[in-house]
Short mmCIF file of C-alpha atoms in Angstrom, two decimals:
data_model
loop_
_atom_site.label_atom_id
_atom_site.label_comp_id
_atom_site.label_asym_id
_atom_site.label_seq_id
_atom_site.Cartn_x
_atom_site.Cartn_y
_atom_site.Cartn_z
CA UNK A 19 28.48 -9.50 -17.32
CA UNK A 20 28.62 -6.24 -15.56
CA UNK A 21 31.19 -4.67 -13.89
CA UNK A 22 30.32 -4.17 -10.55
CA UNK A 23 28.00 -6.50 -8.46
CA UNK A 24 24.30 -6.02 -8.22
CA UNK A 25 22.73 -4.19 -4.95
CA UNK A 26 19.69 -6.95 -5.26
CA UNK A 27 19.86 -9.73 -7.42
CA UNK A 28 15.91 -10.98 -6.96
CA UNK A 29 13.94 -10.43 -10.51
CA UNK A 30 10.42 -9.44 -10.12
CA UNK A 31 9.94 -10.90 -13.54
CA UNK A 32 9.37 -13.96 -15.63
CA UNK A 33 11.89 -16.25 -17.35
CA UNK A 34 11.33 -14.93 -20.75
CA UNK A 35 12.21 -11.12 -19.45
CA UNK A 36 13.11 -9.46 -21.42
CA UNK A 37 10.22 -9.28 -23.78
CA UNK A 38 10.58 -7.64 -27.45
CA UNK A 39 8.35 -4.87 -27.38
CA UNK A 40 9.03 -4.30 -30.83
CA UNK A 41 9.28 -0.29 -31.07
CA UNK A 42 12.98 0.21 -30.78
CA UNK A 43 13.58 1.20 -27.75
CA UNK A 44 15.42 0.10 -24.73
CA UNK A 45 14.61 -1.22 -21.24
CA UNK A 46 16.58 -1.35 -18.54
CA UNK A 47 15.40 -1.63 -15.07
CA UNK A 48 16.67 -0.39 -11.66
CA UNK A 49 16.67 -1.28 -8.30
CA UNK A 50 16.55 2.34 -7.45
CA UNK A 51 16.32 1.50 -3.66
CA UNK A 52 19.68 0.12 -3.42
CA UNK A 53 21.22 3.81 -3.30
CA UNK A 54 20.90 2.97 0.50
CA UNK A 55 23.52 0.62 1.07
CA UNK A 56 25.15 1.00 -2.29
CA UNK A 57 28.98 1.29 -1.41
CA UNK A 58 29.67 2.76 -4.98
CA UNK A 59 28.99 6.48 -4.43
CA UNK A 60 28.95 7.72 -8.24
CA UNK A 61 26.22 4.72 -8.99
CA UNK A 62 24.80 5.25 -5.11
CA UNK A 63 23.82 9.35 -6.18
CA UNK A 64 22.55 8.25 -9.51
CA UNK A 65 20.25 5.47 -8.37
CA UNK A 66 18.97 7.65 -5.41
CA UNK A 67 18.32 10.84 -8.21
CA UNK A 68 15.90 8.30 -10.23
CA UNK A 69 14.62 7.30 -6.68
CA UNK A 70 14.23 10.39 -5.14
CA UNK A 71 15.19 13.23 -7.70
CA UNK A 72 17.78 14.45 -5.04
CA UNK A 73 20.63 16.08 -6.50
CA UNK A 74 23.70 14.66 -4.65
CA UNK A 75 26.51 14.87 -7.20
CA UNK A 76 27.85 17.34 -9.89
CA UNK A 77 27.14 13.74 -12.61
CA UNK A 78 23.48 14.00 -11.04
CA UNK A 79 22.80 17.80 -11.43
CA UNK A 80 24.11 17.90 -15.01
CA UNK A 81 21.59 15.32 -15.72
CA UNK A 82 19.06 17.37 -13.78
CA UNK A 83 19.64 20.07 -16.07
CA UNK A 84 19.73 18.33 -19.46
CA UNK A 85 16.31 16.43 -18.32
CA UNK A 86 14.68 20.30 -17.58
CA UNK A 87 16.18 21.40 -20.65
CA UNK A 88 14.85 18.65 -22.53
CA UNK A 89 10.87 18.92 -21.06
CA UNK A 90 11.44 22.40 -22.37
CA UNK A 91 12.22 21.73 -25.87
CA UNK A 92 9.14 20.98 -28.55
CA UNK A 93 10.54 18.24 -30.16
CA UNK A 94 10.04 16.34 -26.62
CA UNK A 95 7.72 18.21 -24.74
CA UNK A 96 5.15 16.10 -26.62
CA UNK A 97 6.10 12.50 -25.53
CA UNK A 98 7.10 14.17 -21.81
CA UNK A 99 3.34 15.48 -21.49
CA UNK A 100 1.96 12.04 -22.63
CA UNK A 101 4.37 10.44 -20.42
CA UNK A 102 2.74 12.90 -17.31
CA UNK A 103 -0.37 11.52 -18.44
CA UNK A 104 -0.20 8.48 -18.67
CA UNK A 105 1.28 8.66 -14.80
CA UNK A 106 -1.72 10.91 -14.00
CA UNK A 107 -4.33 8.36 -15.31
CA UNK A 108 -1.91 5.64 -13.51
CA UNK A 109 -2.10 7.66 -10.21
CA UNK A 110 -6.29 7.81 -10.60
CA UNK A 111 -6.94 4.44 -11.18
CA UNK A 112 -4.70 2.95 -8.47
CA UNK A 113 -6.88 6.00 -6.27
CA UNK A 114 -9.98 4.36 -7.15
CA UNK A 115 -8.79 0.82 -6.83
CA UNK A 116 -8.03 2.21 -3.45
CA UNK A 117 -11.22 3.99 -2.29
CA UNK A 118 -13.16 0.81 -3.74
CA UNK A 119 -11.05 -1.30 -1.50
CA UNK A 120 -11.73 1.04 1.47
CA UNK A 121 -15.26 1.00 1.16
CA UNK A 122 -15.88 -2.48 0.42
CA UNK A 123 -13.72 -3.28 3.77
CA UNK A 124 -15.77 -0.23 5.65
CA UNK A 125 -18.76 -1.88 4.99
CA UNK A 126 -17.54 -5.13 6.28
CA UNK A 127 -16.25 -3.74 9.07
CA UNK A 128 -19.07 -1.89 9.90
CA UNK A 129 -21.31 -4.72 9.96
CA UNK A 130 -19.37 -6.99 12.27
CA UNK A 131 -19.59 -3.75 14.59
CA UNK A 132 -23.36 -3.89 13.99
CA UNK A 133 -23.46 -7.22 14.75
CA UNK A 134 -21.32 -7.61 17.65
CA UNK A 135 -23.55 -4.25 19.01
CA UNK A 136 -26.64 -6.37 18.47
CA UNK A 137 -25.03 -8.88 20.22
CA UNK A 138 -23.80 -6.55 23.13
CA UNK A 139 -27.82 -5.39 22.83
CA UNK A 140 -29.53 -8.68 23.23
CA UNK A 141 -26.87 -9.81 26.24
CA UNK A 142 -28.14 -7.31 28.51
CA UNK A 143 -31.66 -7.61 27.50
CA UNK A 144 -31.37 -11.11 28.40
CA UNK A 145 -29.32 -10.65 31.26
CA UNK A 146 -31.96 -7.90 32.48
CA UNK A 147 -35.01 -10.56 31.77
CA UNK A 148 -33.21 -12.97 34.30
CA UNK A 149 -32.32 -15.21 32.09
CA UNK A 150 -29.06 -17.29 33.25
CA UNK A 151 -25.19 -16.69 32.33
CA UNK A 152 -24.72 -20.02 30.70
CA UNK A 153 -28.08 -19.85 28.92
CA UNK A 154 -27.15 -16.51 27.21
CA UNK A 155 -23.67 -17.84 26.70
CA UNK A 156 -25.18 -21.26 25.04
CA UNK A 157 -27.91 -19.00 22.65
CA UNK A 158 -24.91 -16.57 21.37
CA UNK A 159 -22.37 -18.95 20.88
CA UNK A 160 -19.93 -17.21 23.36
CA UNK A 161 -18.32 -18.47 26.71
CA UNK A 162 -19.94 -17.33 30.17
CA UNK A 163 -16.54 -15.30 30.70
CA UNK A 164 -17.39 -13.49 27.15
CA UNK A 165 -21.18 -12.76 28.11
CA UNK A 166 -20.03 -11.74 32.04
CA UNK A 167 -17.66 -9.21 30.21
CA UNK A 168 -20.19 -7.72 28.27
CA UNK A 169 -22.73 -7.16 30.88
CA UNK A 170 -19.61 -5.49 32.99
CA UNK A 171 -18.81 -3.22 30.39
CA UNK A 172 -22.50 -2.35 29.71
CA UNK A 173 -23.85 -2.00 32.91
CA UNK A 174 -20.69 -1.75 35.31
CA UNK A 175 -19.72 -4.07 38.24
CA UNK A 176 -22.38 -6.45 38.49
CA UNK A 177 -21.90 -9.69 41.08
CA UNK A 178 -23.59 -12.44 39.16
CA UNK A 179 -24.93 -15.25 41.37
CA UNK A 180 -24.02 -18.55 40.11
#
């Protein structure tokens, strides 16, 4: 049992959490976000450092030093680079996932513009050809408010006759 009640006690993980991982080290996870409304202010300052890397306290720039004092040392600057790494290759794949994403829904939204263009497109040429509101309005699939809006907007104030 801890000593002090948890900011957030929601687990983003399963039941069997934590798992064995089997190389000796340690887990423990944060809700760094809670440095917000954290009333503690020595746990508030560290939680917002591993949030935010803002020094707030003399406990959180002591630690600040000892972690630059650490990257700087060769027995660690090994496992610190891979650990940039492996945040760098983290960073580029979620980038790609990302620009995938945005392209795939480009391209679907750029073809219900297309369509609804086409749509605007064969409206008017109707509409020019003299061929009724509710007949246009039946062919498209749209209401004869919907078609009389799109002829106003492409051609101006129009007086239909009814």
């Amino acid at each position: 049992m801890l000593p002090f009640p948890l900011p957030n006690k929601t687990s983003a993980f399963p039941r069997k959490f934590p798992q064995t991982l089997n190389d000796k080290s340690l887990n423990i996870f944060y809700n760094v976000t809670a440095w917000q409304t954290d009333p503690n202010a020595e746990r508030s300052s560290l939680l917002r450092y591993i949030s935010t890397g803002a020094i707030t306290s003399p406990f959180t720039k002591q630690l600040d030093e000892a972690a630059q004092k650490i990257k700087t040392m060769n027995k660690f600057r090994r496992a610190y680079m891979m650990r940039n790494i492996y945040i760098d290759d983290a960073r580029k794949e979620g980038m790609e996932e990302g620009l995938i994403r945005g392209r795939e829904e480009g391209l679907q939204e750029g073809i219900l513009e297309g369509e609804a263009r086409e749509q605007r497109k064969t409206v008017i040429s109707f509409y020019k050809n003299k061929v009724s509101i509710s007949i246009i309005a039946s062919s498209l699939g749209k209401t004869t408010t919907e078609v009389k809006e799109i002829i106003r907007s492409e051609l101006g104030p129009v007086a239909f006759e009814e």
